PDB file of C-alpha atoms in Angstrom:
ATOM      1  CA  MET M  31      47.594  47.440 -25.341  1.00 52.00           C
ATOM      2  CA  LEU M  32      44.029  45.630 -24.655  1.00 51.00           C
ATOM      3  CA  ASN M  33      43.733  42.168 -25.785  1.00 55.00           C
ATOM      4  CA  LEU M  34      41.042  41.655 -28.386  1.00 55.00           C
ATOM      5  CA  LYS M  35      41.310  38.056 -28.563  1.00 55.00           C
ATOM      6  CA  PRO M  36      37.797  36.370 -28.321  1.00 53.00           C
ATOM      7  CA  ALA M  37      37.622  34.739 -24.583  1.00 51.00           C
ATOM      8  CA  LYS M  38      37.708  30.828 -24.621  1.00 56.00           C
ATOM      9  CA  VAL M  39      34.194  29.376 -24.771  1.00 51.00           C
ATOM     10  CA  VAL M  40      33.711  26.676 -22.166  1.00 50.00           C
ATOM     11  CA  PRO M  41      31.177  24.371 -22.728  1.00 51.00           C
ATOM     12  CA  ILE M  42      28.564  23.893 -20.258  1.00 48.00           C
ATOM     13  CA  SER M  43      28.581  20.311 -19.131  1.00 48.00           C
ATOM     14  CA  SER M  44      25.502  20.167 -16.792  1.00 53.00           C
ATOM     15  CA  THR M  45      22.920  17.849 -17.763  1.00 61.00           C
ATOM     16  CA  THR M  46      19.676  16.813 -15.944  1.00 60.00           C
ATOM     17  CA  GLN M  47      21.265  13.651 -15.047  1.00 63.00           C
ATOM     18  CA  GLN M  48      23.722  15.590 -12.716  1.00 68.00           C
ATOM     19  CA  HIS M  49      20.991  17.212 -10.749  1.00 70.00           C
ATOM     20  CA  ILE M  50      18.700  14.148 -10.270  1.00 79.00           C
ATOM     21  CA  LEU M  51      18.772  11.362  -7.714  1.00 83.00           C
ATOM     22  CA  ILE M  52      18.463   8.508 -10.368  1.00 87.00           C
ATOM     23  CA  ALA M  53      21.250   6.587 -11.054  1.00 88.00           C
ATOM     24  CA  ASP M  54      19.915   3.762 -12.964  1.00 91.00           C
ATOM     25  CA  ILE M  55      16.457   1.592 -13.722  1.00 92.00           C
ATOM     26  CA  THR M  56      17.074  -1.982 -14.078  1.00 92.00           C
ATOM     27  CA  ASP M  57      14.659  -5.218 -13.010  1.00 93.00           C
ATOM     28  CA  ASP M  58      11.641  -2.829 -12.575  1.00 95.00           C
ATOM     29  CA  ILE M  59      13.677  -0.969  -9.930  1.00 95.00           C
ATOM     30  CA  LEU M  60      14.680   2.560  -9.604  1.00 94.00           C
ATOM     31  CA  LEU M  61      17.987   2.627  -8.208  1.00 93.00           C
ATOM     32  CA  THR M  62      19.338   6.298  -6.723  1.00 90.00           C
ATOM     33  CA  LYS M  63      22.719   7.667  -5.775  1.00 87.00           C
ATOM     34  CA  GLU M  64      22.664   7.631  -2.516  1.00 85.00           C
ATOM     35  CA  GLY M  65      22.223   3.894  -2.463  1.00 86.00           C
ATOM     36  CA  GLY M  66      18.369   3.761  -2.113  1.00 91.00           C
ATOM     37  CA  ALA M  67      15.870   2.163  -4.479  1.00 94.00           C
ATOM     38  CA  ALA M  68      12.441   2.378  -4.893  1.00 96.00           C
ATOM     39  CA  ILE M  69       9.268   0.414  -6.707  1.00 96.00           C
ATOM     40  CA  ILE M  70       6.703   2.602  -8.508  1.00 97.00           C
ATOM     41  CA  MET M  71       3.285   1.232  -9.043  1.00 97.00           C
ATOM     42  CA  ARG M  72       0.379   2.760 -11.023  1.00 96.00           C
ATOM     43  CA  ALA M  73      -2.633   3.203  -9.327  1.00 95.00           C
ATOM     44  CA  SER M  74      -6.279   2.789 -10.976  1.00 94.00           C
ATOM     45  CA  ALA M  75      -8.831   5.414 -10.372  1.00 89.00           C
ATOM     46  CA  LEU M  76     -11.716   5.284  -7.893  1.00 88.00           C
ATOM     47  CA  ASN M  77     -14.768   7.897  -8.224  1.00 88.00           C
ATOM     48  CA  PHE M  78     -15.640   8.106  -4.675  1.00 88.00           C
ATOM     49  CA  SER M  79     -18.516  10.768  -5.411  1.00 88.00           C
ATOM     50  CA  LEU M  80     -20.443   8.037  -7.638  1.00 89.00           C
ATOM     51  CA  LEU M  81     -20.634   5.409  -4.577  1.00 90.00           C
ATOM     52  CA  SER M  82     -23.014   5.283  -2.386  1.00 93.00           C
ATOM     53  CA  GLU M  83     -23.070   6.504   1.190  1.00 93.00           C
ATOM     54  CA  LYS M  84     -22.558   3.004   2.516  1.00 94.00           C
ATOM     55  CA  GLU M  85     -19.926   1.925   0.073  1.00 93.00           C
ATOM     56  CA  GLN M  86     -18.009   5.167   0.550  1.00 93.00           C
ATOM     57  CA  GLU M  87     -18.220   4.384   4.129  1.00 94.00           C
ATOM     58  CA  ALA M  88     -16.981   0.687   3.253  1.00 93.00           C
ATOM     59  CA  ILE M  89     -14.274   2.441   1.166  1.00 93.00           C
ATOM     60  CA  THR M  90     -12.924   5.173   3.975  1.00 94.00           C
ATOM     61  CA  TYR M  91     -12.978   2.335   6.720  1.00 94.00           C
ATOM     62  CA  ALA M  92     -10.986   0.231   4.077  1.00 93.00           C
ATOM     63  CA  TYR M  93      -8.505   3.256   3.423  1.00 93.00           C
ATOM     64  CA  SER M  94      -8.361   3.669   7.168  1.00 94.00           C
ATOM     65  CA  ALA M  95      -7.504  -0.160   7.568  1.00 94.00           C
ATOM     66  CA  PHE M  96      -4.824  -0.003   4.671  1.00 94.00           C
ATOM     67  CA  LEU M  97      -3.017   2.801   6.096  1.00 94.00           C
ATOM     68  CA  ASN M  98      -2.747   1.018   9.856  1.00 95.00           C
ATOM     69  CA  SER M  99      -1.383  -1.889   8.274  1.00 95.00           C
ATOM     70  CA  LEU M 100       1.426  -0.154   6.988  1.00 95.00           C
ATOM     71  CA  SER M 101       5.157  -0.664   8.919  1.00 94.00           C
ATOM     72  CA  PHE M 102       6.942   1.285   6.072  1.00 94.00           C
ATOM     73  CA  ALA M 103       6.571   4.374   4.322  1.00 94.00           C
ATOM     74  CA  ILE M 104       5.069   5.096   0.558  1.00 95.00           C
ATOM     75  CA  GLN M 105       4.675   7.912  -1.137  1.00 95.00           C
ATOM     76  CA  ILE M 106       1.644   8.659  -3.416  1.00 94.00           C
ATOM     77  CA  LEU M 107       2.041  10.947  -6.328  1.00 93.00           C
ATOM     78  CA  VAL M 108      -1.151  12.344  -8.535  1.00 93.00           C
ATOM     79  CA  ARG M 109       0.246  13.603 -11.866  1.00 91.00           C
ATOM     80  CA  SER M 110      -1.799  15.886 -14.087  1.00 86.00           C
ATOM     81  CA  GLN M 111      -1.220  16.604 -17.683  1.00 81.00           C
ATOM     82  CA  LYS M 112      -2.587  17.841 -21.116  1.00 79.00           C
ATOM     83  CA  LYS M 113      -4.551  15.086 -22.488  1.00 78.00           C
ATOM     84  CA  ASP M 114      -4.092  14.954 -25.819  1.00 79.00           C
ATOM     85  CA  VAL M 115      -6.874  13.880 -27.772  1.00 82.00           C
ATOM     86  CA  THR M 116      -5.256  13.846 -31.385  1.00 85.00           C
ATOM     87  CA  ASN M 117      -5.694  10.066 -31.709  1.00 87.00           C
ATOM     88  CA  TYR M 118      -8.819   9.695 -30.672  1.00 88.00           C
ATOM     89  CA  LEU M 119     -10.327  12.579 -32.820  1.00 89.00           C
ATOM     90  CA  ASN M 120      -8.595  10.805 -35.739  1.00 90.00           C
ATOM     91  CA  TYR M 121     -10.192   7.349 -34.463  1.00 91.00           C
ATOM     92  CA  LEU M 122     -13.539   9.361 -34.819  1.00 90.00           C
ATOM     93  CA  LYS M 123     -12.890  10.371 -38.312  1.00 90.00           C
ATOM     94  CA  GLU M 124     -11.851   7.011 -39.604  1.00 91.00           C
ATOM     95  CA  GLU M 125     -15.158   5.269 -38.183  1.00 89.00           C
ATOM     96  CA  ALA M 126     -17.217   8.473 -39.703  1.00 89.00           C
ATOM     97  CA  ASP M 127     -15.634   7.994 -42.969  1.00 90.00           C
ATOM     98  CA  LYS M 128     -16.642   4.200 -42.723  1.00 88.00           C
ATOM     99  CA  GLN M 129     -20.215   4.298 -42.339  1.00 87.00           C
ATOM    100  CA  THR M 130     -22.466   4.238 -45.227  1.00 88.00           C
ATOM    101  CA  ASN M 131     -25.253   4.891 -43.103  1.00 89.00           C
ATOM    102  CA  ALA M 132     -25.652   9.082 -43.838  1.00 88.00           C
ATOM    103  CA  LYS M 133     -27.202   9.815 -40.218  1.00 90.00           C
ATOM    104  CA  LEU M 134     -24.843   7.783 -38.483  1.00 91.00           C
ATOM    105  CA  LYS M 135     -21.828   9.560 -40.021  1.00 89.00           C
ATOM    106  CA  VAL M 136     -23.469  12.940 -39.497  1.00 90.00           C
ATOM    107  CA  LEU M 137     -23.528  11.810 -35.826  1.00 93.00           C
ATOM    108  CA  ILE M 138     -20.045  10.680 -35.100  1.00 91.00           C
ATOM    109  CA  GLY M 139     -18.988  14.321 -37.496  1.00 90.00           C
ATOM    110  CA  SER M 140     -21.089  16.354 -34.784  1.00 91.00           C
ATOM    111  CA  TYR M 141     -19.519  14.811 -32.225  1.00 92.00           C
ATOM    112  CA  GLN M 142     -15.783  14.797 -33.175  1.00 90.00           C
ATOM    113  CA  THR M 143     -16.426  18.458 -33.865  1.00 90.00           C
ATOM    114  CA  PHE M 144     -17.906  18.642 -30.339  1.00 90.00           C
ATOM    115  CA  VAL M 145     -14.852  17.087 -28.294  1.00 87.00           C
ATOM    116  CA  ALA M 146     -12.298  19.168 -30.819  1.00 87.00           C
ATOM    117  CA  GLN M 147     -14.188  22.762 -29.711  1.00 86.00           C
ATOM    118  CA  ILE M 148     -14.230  21.429 -25.861  1.00 84.00           C
ATOM    119  CA  VAL M 149     -10.744  20.777 -25.859  1.00 81.00           C
ATOM    120  CA  LYS M 150      -9.955  23.985 -27.644  1.00 79.00           C
ATOM    121  CA  LYS M 151     -11.961  26.040 -25.030  1.00 78.00           C
ATOM    122  CA  ARG M 152     -10.468  24.349 -22.159  1.00 78.00           C
ATOM    123  CA  ASN M 153      -7.612  22.220 -21.026  1.00 76.00           C
ATOM    124  CA  VAL M 154      -8.768  18.538 -20.585  1.00 75.00           C
ATOM    125  CA  LEU M 155      -6.497  17.334 -17.958  1.00 79.00           C
ATOM    126  CA  GLU M 156      -5.363  13.449 -17.792  1.00 83.00           C
ATOM    127  CA  LYS M 157      -4.649  12.584 -14.387  1.00 88.00           C
ATOM    128  CA  ASP M 158      -2.196   9.567 -13.387  1.00 92.00           C
ATOM    129  CA  PHE M 159      -1.868   7.788  -9.894  1.00 95.00           C
ATOM    130  CA  PHE M 160       1.142   6.027  -8.213  1.00 97.00           C
ATOM    131  CA  ILE M 161       2.335   4.458  -5.432  1.00 96.00           C
ATOM    132  CA  ILE M 162       5.738   4.646  -4.465  1.00 96.00           C
ATOM    133  CA  ILE M 163       7.332   2.432  -2.165  1.00 97.00           C
ATOM    134  CA  PRO M 164      11.010   3.467  -1.010  1.00 95.00           C
ATOM    135  CA  PHE M 165      14.158   1.291   0.420  1.00 94.00           C
ATOM    136  CA  SER M 166      16.047   3.872   2.164  1.00 89.00           C
ATOM    137  CA  PRO M 167      19.778   3.585   2.072  1.00 85.00           C
ATOM    138  CA  PHE M 168      20.011   3.841   5.655  1.00 84.00           C
ATOM    139  CA  GLU M 169      19.043  -0.230   5.577  1.00 79.00           C
ATOM    140  CA  LEU M 170      22.429  -0.825   3.441  1.00 77.00           C
ATOM    141  CA  GLY M 171      23.991   0.522   6.648  1.00 68.00           C
ATOM    142  CA  ILE M 172      24.801   3.801   5.087  1.00 60.00           C
ATOM    143  CA  SER M 173      25.214   6.247   7.600  1.00 57.00           C
ATOM    144  CA  THR M 174      23.759   9.963   7.504  1.00 53.00           C
ATOM    145  CA  THR M 175      27.826  11.211   7.144  1.00 53.00           C
ATOM    146  CA  GLY M 176      28.317   8.823   4.118  1.00 52.00           C
ATOM    147  CA  MET M 177      25.176   9.739   2.348  1.00 50.00           C
ATOM    148  CA  VAL M 178      26.201  13.478   2.600  1.00 51.00           C
ATOM    149  CA  ASN M 179      29.190  12.927   1.443  1.00 54.00           C
ATOM    150  CA  THR M 180      27.860  11.090  -1.561  1.00 50.00           C
ATOM    151  CA  LEU M 181      25.157  13.422  -2.494  1.00 48.00           C
ATOM    152  CA  THR M 182      28.211  16.124  -2.461  1.00 50.00           C
ATOM    153  CA  ARG M 183      30.737  14.316  -4.973  1.00 52.00           C
ATOM    154  CA  ARG M 184      27.392  13.850  -7.156  1.00 53.00           C
ATOM    155  CA  GLN M 185      28.515  10.960  -8.151  1.00 55.00           C
ATOM    156  CA  ARG M 186      26.832   9.043 -11.447  1.00 56.00           C
ATOM    157  CA  SER M 187      26.593   5.531  -9.579  1.00 60.00           C
ATOM    158  CA  VAL M 188      25.258   4.161  -6.329  1.00 62.00           C
ATOM    159  CA  PRO M 189      27.972   3.973  -3.675  1.00 67.00           C
ATOM    160  CA  TYR M 190      27.611   0.035  -3.341  1.00 77.00           C
ATOM    161  CA  PRO M 191      27.909  -2.780  -6.070  1.00 86.00           C
ATOM    162  CA  LYS M 192      24.521  -2.435  -8.135  1.00 87.00           C
ATOM    163  CA  ASP M 193      23.766  -6.164  -7.886  1.00 89.00           C
ATOM    164  CA  TYR M 194      24.483  -6.033  -3.766  1.00 90.00           C
ATOM    165  CA  VAL M 195      22.030  -2.991  -3.893  1.00 90.00           C
ATOM    166  CA  LEU M 196      19.346  -4.552  -5.645  1.00 92.00           C
ATOM    167  CA  LYS M 197      19.346  -7.869  -4.342  1.00 92.00           C
ATOM    168  CA  LYS M 198      19.088  -5.874  -0.832  1.00 93.00           C
ATOM    169  CA  ALA M 199      15.770  -3.812  -2.097  1.00 93.00           C
ATOM    170  CA  LYS M 200      13.938  -6.895  -3.957  1.00 94.00           C
ATOM    171  CA  THR M 201      14.369  -8.585  -0.170  1.00 94.00           C
ATOM    172  CA  VAL M 202      12.874  -5.731   1.340  1.00 95.00           C
ATOM    173  CA  LEU M 203      10.559  -4.151  -1.502  1.00 96.00           C
ATOM    174  CA  PHE M 204       8.672  -7.474  -2.741  1.00 97.00           C
ATOM    175  CA  PRO M 205       6.808  -8.471   0.532  1.00 96.00           C
ATOM    176  CA  ARG M 206       6.025  -4.526   0.925  1.00 96.00           C
ATOM    177  CA  ARG M 207       4.786  -4.464  -3.068  1.00 97.00           C
ATOM    178  CA  ASP M 208       2.819  -7.449  -2.375  1.00 97.00           C
ATOM    179  CA  HIS M 209       1.356  -6.250   0.835  1.00 97.00           C
ATOM    180  CA  VAL M 210      -0.022  -2.765  -0.963  1.00 96.00           C
ATOM    181  CA  ILE M 211      -1.250  -4.612  -3.993  1.00 96.00           C
ATOM    182  CA  ARG M 212      -3.361  -7.030  -1.604  1.00 95.00           C
ATOM    183  CA  GLN M 213      -4.883  -3.557   0.571  1.00 94.00           C
ATOM    184  CA  SER M 214      -5.562  -1.573  -2.484  1.00 94.00           C
ATOM    185  CA  GLY M 215      -7.416  -4.820  -3.772  1.00 92.00           C
ATOM    186  CA  ARG M 216      -9.759  -4.353  -0.657  1.00 90.00           C
ATOM    187  CA  LEU M 217     -10.291  -0.729  -2.094  1.00 91.00           C
ATOM    188  CA  GLY M 218     -11.238  -1.511  -5.303  1.00 90.00           C
ATOM    189  CA  ILE M 219      -7.985  -0.347  -6.542  1.00 93.00           C
ATOM    190  CA  LYS M 220      -5.973  -2.364  -9.057  1.00 94.00           C
ATOM    191  CA  VAL M 221      -2.460  -1.553  -8.355  1.00 95.00           C
ATOM    192  CA  GLN M 222       0.643  -3.052 -10.768  1.00 95.00           C
ATOM    193  CA  GLN M 223       4.415  -2.162 -10.591  1.00 97.00           C
ATOM    194  CA  LEU M 224       5.681  -0.490 -13.794  1.00 96.00           C
ATOM    195  CA  THR M 225       8.476  -2.362 -15.684  1.00 96.00           C
ATOM    196  CA  THR M 226      11.769  -0.709 -16.375  1.00 94.00           C
ATOM    197  CA  GLU M 227      10.299   0.463 -19.431  1.00 95.00           C
ATOM    198  CA  GLU M 228       7.116   2.327 -18.001  1.00 95.00           C
ATOM    199  CA  VAL M 229       9.670   3.916 -15.252  1.00 94.00           C
ATOM    200  CA  ALA M 230      11.663   5.242 -17.770  1.00 92.00           C
ATOM    201  CA  ARG M 231       8.953   6.767 -20.137  1.00 92.00           C
ATOM    202  CA  LEU M 232       7.676   8.574 -17.179  1.00 92.00           C
ATOM    203  CA  PHE M 233      10.479  10.434 -15.650  1.00 90.00           C
ATOM    204  CA  HIS M 234      11.660  11.235 -19.566  1.00 88.00           C
ATOM    205  CA  ASN M 235       7.795  12.880 -19.542  1.00 85.00           C
ATOM    206  CA  ILE M 236       8.538  14.645 -16.252  1.00 84.00           C
ATOM    207  CA  TYR M 237      11.829  16.441 -17.116  1.00 81.00           C
ATOM    208  CA  ARG M 238      10.860  16.981 -20.929  1.00 75.00           C
ATOM    209  CA  THR M 239      10.882  20.649 -21.327  1.00 59.00           C
ATOM    210  CA  ASP M 240       9.011  20.868 -24.574  1.00 61.00           C
ATOM    211  CA  GLY M 241       5.896  19.109 -23.553  1.00 54.00           C
ATOM    212  CA  ARG M 242       5.680  16.743 -26.197  1.00 57.00           C
ATOM    213  CA  PRO M 243       4.869  12.949 -24.097  1.00 54.00           C
ATOM    214  CA  ILE M 244       7.109  10.308 -25.067  1.00 54.00           C
ATOM    215  CA  ARG M 245       5.186   7.203 -26.129  1.00 52.00           C
ATOM    216  CA  GLN M 246       7.769   4.720 -26.739  1.00 47.00           C
ATOM    217  CA  ALA M 247      10.489   4.192 -24.003  1.00 41.00           C
ATOM    218  CA  GLN M 248      14.389   4.613 -24.893  1.00 42.00           C
ATOM    219  CA  GLY M 249      14.713   0.741 -23.380  1.00 42.00           C
ATOM    220  CA  LYS M 250      15.643  -2.113 -25.962  1.00 42.00           C
ATOM    221  CA  LEU M 251      15.433  -5.605 -25.876  1.00 39.00           C
ATOM    222  CA  GLU M 252      18.851  -7.334 -27.106  1.00 41.00           C
ATOM    223  CA  ASN M 253      18.428 -11.529 -27.447  1.00 41.00           C
ATOM    224  CA  GLY M 254      15.257 -11.404 -25.526  1.00 41.00           C
ATOM    225  CA  LYS M 255      16.515  -9.672 -22.619  1.00 43.00           C
ATOM    226  CA  GLU M 256      15.951  -6.588 -21.148  1.00 45.00           C
ATOM    227  CA  VAL M 257      18.533  -3.890 -21.238  1.00 42.00           C
ATOM    228  CA  PRO M 258      18.583  -1.375 -18.184  1.00 44.00           C
ATOM    229  CA  VAL M 259      18.025   2.097 -18.773  1.00 45.00           C
ATOM    230  CA  ASN M 260      19.973   4.715 -17.520  1.00 43.00           C
ATOM    231  CA  VAL M 261      17.907   8.018 -17.188  1.00 42.00           C
TER     232      VAL M 261
END
């Protein structure tokens, strides 16, 4: 006789957190599951094509000097995403409503319509630029075999005590960060390290599947102190 009892449903426990290498974000530093760490910095944009020929040459030489000055690895990330102009359109509408001058009101209204049509016809992309300075787990003395075992076990925390990894990472990363900030300043590019909240928001927006960016991060303040954010 056939057993017609419904099969037991096994819940799927896999989540995004189990498949990414981020273990934690604390003290503005990203910690990875294999014992590494990283500082993420946002870089301002530079419109190279609008510079004069002499200015372009100066920037090119400065960039070459910047790369030659590096004794450590960096990663450059350019992130493109669709620009949300809803708040800007609402701002234009509010300004138009405030106007007592009829001509200015019409002009602002026409401009609002123009922007809305442009966004509707084509995707307006917003680009963000980041410089990432990694801290390798090998700098903690972790062997290749040990790192492979760590990744194979898919553990959720770093293989060493978190405070120990943070202390070592800060000792190595902070001088590198300061060097990158100084060298970028010679290029006319402002570089600023992301806070714990900003790093958490960045990765939440990257891994979200509904396409809606998170404007507020998940981190909270308790008694005036920042609480580490697990991603």
